[in-house]
PDB file of C-alpha atoms in Angstrom:
ATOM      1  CA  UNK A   1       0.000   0.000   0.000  1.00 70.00           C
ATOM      2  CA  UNK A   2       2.807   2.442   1.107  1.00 74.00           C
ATOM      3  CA  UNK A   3       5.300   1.177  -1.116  1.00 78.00           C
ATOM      4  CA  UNK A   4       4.171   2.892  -4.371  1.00 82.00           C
ATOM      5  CA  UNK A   5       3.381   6.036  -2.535  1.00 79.00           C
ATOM      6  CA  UNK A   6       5.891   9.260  -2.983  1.00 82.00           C
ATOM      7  CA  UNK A   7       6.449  10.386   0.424  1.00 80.00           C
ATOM      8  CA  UNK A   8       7.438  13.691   1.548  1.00 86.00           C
ATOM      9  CA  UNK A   9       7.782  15.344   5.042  1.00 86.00           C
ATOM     10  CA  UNK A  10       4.288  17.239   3.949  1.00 88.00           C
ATOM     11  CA  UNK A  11       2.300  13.730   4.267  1.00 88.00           C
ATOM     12  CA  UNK A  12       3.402  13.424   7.424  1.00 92.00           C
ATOM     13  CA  UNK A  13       2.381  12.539  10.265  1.00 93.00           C
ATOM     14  CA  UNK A  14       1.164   9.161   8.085  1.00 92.00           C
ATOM     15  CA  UNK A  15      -0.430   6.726  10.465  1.00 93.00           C
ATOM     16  CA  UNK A  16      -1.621   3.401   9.471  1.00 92.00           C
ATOM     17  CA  UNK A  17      -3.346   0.725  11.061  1.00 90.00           C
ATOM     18  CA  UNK A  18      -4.472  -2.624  10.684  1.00 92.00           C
ATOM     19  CA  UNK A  19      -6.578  -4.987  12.848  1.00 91.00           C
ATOM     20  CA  UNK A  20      -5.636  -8.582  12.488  1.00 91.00           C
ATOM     21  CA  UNK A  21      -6.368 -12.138  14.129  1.00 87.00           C
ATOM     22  CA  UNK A  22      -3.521 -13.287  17.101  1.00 82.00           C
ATOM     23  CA  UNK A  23      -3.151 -16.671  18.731  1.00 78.00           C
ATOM     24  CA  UNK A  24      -1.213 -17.382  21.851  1.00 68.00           C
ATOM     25  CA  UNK A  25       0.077 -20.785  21.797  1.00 67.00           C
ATOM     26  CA  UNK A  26      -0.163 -21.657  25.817  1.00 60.00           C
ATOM     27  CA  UNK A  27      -0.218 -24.736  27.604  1.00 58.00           C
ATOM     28  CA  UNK A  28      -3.598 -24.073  29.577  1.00 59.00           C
ATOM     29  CA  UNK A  29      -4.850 -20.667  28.883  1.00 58.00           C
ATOM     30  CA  UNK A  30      -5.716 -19.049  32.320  1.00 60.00           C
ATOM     31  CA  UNK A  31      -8.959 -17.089  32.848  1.00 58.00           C
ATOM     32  CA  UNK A  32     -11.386 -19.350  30.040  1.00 56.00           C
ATOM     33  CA  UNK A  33     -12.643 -16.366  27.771  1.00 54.00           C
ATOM     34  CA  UNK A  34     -10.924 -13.510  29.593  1.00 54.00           C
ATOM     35  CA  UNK A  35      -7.322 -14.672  28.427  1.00 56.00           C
ATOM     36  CA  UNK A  36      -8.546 -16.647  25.014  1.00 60.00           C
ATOM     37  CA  UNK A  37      -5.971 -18.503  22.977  1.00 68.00           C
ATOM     38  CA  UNK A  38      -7.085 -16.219  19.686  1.00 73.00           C
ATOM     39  CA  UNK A  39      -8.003 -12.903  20.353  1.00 74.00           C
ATOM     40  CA  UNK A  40      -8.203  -9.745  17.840  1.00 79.00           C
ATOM     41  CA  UNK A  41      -4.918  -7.246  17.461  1.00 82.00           C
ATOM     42  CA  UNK A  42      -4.443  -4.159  16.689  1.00 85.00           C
ATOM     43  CA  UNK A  43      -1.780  -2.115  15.337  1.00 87.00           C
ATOM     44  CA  UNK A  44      -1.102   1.470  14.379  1.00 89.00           C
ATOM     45  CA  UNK A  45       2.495   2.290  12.844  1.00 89.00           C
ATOM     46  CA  UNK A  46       3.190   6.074  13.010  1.00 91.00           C
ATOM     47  CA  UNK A  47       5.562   7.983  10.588  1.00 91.00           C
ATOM     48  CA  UNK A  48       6.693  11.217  11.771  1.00 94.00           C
ATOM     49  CA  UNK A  49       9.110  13.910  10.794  1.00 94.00           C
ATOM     50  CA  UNK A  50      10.087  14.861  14.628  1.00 94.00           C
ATOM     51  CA  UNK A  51      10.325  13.912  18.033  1.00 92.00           C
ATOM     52  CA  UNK A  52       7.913  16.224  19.016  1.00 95.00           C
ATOM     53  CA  UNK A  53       5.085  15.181  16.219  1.00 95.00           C
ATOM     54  CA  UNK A  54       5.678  11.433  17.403  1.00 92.00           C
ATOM     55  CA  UNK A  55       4.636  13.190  20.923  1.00 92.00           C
ATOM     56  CA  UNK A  56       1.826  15.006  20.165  1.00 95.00           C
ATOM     57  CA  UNK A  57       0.904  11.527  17.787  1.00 95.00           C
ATOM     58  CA  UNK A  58       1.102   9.500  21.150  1.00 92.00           C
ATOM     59  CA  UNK A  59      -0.711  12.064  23.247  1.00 93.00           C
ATOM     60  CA  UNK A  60      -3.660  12.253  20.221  1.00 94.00           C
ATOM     61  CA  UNK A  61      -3.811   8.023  20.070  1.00 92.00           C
ATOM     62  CA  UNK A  62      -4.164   8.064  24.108  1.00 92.00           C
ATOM     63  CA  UNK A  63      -6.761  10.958  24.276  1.00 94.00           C
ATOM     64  CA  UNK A  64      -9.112   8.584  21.753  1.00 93.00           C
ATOM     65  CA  UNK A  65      -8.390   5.912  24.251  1.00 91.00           C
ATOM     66  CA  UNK A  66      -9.910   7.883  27.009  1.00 93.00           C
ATOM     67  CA  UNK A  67     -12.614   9.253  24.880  1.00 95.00           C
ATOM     68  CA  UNK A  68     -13.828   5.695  23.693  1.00 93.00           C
ATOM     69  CA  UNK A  69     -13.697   4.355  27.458  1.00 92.00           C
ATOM     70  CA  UNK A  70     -15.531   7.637  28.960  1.00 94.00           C
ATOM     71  CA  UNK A  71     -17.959   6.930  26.172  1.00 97.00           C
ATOM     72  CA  UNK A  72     -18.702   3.729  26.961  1.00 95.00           C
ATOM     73  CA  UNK A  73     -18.715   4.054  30.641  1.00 94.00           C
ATOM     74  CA  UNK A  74     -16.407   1.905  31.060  1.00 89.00           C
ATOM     75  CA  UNK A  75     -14.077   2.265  34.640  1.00 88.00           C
ATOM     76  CA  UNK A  76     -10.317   1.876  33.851  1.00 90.00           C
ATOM     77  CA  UNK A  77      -6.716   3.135  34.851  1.00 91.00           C
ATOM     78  CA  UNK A  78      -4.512   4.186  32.812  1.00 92.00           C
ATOM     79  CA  UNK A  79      -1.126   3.220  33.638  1.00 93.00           C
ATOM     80  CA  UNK A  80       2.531   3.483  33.215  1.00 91.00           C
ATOM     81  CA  UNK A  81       3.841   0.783  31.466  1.00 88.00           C
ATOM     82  CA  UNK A  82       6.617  -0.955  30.195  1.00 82.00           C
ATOM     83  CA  UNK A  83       8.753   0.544  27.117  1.00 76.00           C
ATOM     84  CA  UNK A  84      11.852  -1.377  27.031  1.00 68.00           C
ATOM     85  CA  UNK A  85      10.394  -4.269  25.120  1.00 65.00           C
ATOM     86  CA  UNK A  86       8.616  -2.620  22.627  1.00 62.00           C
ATOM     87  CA  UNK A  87      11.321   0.393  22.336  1.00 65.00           C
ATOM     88  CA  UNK A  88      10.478   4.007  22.555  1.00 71.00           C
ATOM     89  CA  UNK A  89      10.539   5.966  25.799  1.00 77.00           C
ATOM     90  CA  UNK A  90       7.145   5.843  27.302  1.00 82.00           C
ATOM     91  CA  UNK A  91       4.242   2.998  27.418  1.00 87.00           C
ATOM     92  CA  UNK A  92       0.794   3.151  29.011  1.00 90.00           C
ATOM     93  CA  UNK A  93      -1.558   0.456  29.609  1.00 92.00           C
ATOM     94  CA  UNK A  94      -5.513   0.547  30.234  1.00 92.00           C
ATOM     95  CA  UNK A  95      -6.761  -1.436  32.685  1.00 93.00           C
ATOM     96  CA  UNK A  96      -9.958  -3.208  34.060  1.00 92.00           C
ATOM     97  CA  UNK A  97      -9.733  -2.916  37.496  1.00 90.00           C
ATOM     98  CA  UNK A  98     -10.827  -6.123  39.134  1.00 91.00           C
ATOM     99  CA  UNK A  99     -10.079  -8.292  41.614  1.00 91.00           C
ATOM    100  CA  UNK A 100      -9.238 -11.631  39.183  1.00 88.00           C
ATOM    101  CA  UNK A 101      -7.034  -9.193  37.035  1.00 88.00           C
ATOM    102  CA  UNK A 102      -3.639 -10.869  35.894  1.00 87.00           C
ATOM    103  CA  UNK A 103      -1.658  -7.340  36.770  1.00 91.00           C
ATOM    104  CA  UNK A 104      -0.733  -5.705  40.177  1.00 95.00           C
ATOM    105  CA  UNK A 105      -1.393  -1.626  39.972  1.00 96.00           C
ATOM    106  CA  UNK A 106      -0.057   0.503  42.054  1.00 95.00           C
ATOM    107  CA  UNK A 107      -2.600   3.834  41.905  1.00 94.00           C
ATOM    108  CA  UNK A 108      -2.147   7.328  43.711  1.00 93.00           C
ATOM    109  CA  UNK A 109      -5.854   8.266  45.408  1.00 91.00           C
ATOM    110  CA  UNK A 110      -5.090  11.767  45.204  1.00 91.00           C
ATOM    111  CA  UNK A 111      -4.606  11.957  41.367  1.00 89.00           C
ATOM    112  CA  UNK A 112      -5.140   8.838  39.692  1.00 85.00           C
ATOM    113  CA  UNK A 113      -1.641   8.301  38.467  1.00 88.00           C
ATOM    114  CA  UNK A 114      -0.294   4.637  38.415  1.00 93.00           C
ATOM    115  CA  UNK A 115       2.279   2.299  37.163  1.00 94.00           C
ATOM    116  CA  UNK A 116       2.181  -1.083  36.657  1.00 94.00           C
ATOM    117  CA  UNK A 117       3.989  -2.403  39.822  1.00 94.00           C
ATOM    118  CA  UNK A 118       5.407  -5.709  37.285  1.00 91.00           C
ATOM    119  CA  UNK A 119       7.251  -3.238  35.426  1.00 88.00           C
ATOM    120  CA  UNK A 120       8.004  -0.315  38.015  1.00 89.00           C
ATOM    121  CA  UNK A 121       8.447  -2.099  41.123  1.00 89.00           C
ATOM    122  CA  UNK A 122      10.527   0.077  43.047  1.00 89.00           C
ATOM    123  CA  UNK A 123       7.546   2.584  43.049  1.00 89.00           C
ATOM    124  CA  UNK A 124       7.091   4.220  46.298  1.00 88.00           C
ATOM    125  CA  UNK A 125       5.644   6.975  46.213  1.00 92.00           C
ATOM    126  CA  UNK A 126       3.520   9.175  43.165  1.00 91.00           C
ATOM    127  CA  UNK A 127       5.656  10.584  40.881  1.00 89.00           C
ATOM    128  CA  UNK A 128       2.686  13.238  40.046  1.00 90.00           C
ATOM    129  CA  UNK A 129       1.930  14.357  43.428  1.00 93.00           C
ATOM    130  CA  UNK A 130       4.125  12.768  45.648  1.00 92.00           C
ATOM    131  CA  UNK A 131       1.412  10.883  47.351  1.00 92.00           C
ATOM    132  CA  UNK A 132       1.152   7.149  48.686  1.00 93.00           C
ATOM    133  CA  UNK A 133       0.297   4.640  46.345  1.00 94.00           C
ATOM    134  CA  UNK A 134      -2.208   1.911  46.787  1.00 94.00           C
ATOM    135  CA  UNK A 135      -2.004  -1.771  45.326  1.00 94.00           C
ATOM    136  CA  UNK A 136      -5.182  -2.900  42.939  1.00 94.00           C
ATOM    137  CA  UNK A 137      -5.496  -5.336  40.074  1.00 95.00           C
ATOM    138  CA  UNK A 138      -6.561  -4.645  36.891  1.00 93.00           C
ATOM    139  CA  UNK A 139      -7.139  -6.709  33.881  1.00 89.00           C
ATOM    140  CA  UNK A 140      -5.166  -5.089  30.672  1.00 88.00           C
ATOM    141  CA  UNK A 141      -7.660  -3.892  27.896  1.00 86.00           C
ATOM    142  CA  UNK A 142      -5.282  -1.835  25.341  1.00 82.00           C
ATOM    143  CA  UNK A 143      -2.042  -0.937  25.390  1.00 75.00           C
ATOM    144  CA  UNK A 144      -0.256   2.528  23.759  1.00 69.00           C
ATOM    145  CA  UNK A 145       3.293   1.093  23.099  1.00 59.00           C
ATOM    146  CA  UNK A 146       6.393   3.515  23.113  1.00 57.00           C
ATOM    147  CA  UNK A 147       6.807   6.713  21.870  1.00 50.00           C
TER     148      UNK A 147
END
């Protein structure tokens, strides 16, 4: 699709997506249909022509994540993730919270910043406010990979 396409820095930002079928290939699956072996993916590939339009790119792709879940009443934490497997500098998650969630949250009351305590678990305090942070589990929904 994009190989026949002239590019210049003037059709960028270019962002492309595609939504395709993925199968984990476990053992036992945990969790019956919450944790299914196939499950749909998917995938957005920005091209930028700076740092900073890759930022405002990330912030635009999380802000449609919080409209779509405010829209659908749906209760979930967003969450510091973790980059260093997908690359880039900065990862959130969205999370279910529940009880039988597979990932341990820690969330500041105060302003609703959190981390994912797997991938930040030296975590003490909020890095927003400075406030204490209290354990949940959530149950991970979407994921914005690195910027």
């Amino acid at each position: 699709m994009v190989a026949d396409m002239k590019l210049s820095h003037k059709a960028l930002p270019l962002l492309l997506y595609q939504f395709t079928s993925k199968f984990r290939d476990e053992l036992r699956p945990k969790f019956g249909l919450m944790r299914s072996r196939e499950f749909l993916m998917k995938d957005l590939y920005a091209f930028t022509a700076s740092e900073v339009d890759a930022n405002d790119v990330y912030n635009l792709v999380g802000k449609c994540y919080d409209d779509v879940f405010n829209t659908l009443g749906i209760k979930y934490r967003k969450v510091l993730g973790d980059s260093s497997s997908l690359g880039g500098h900065l990862s959130h998650e969205y999370h279910y919270v529940s009880n039988i969630g597979e990932d341990d949250l820690l969330v500041c009351p105060s302003c609703n910043t959190g981390v994912n305590a797997t991938a930040h678990p030296h975590e003490e305090s909020c890095s927003q406010c400075g406030g204490g942070l209290e354990h949940t589990r959530g149950i991970e929904v979407s994921r914005d990979p690195g910027s």
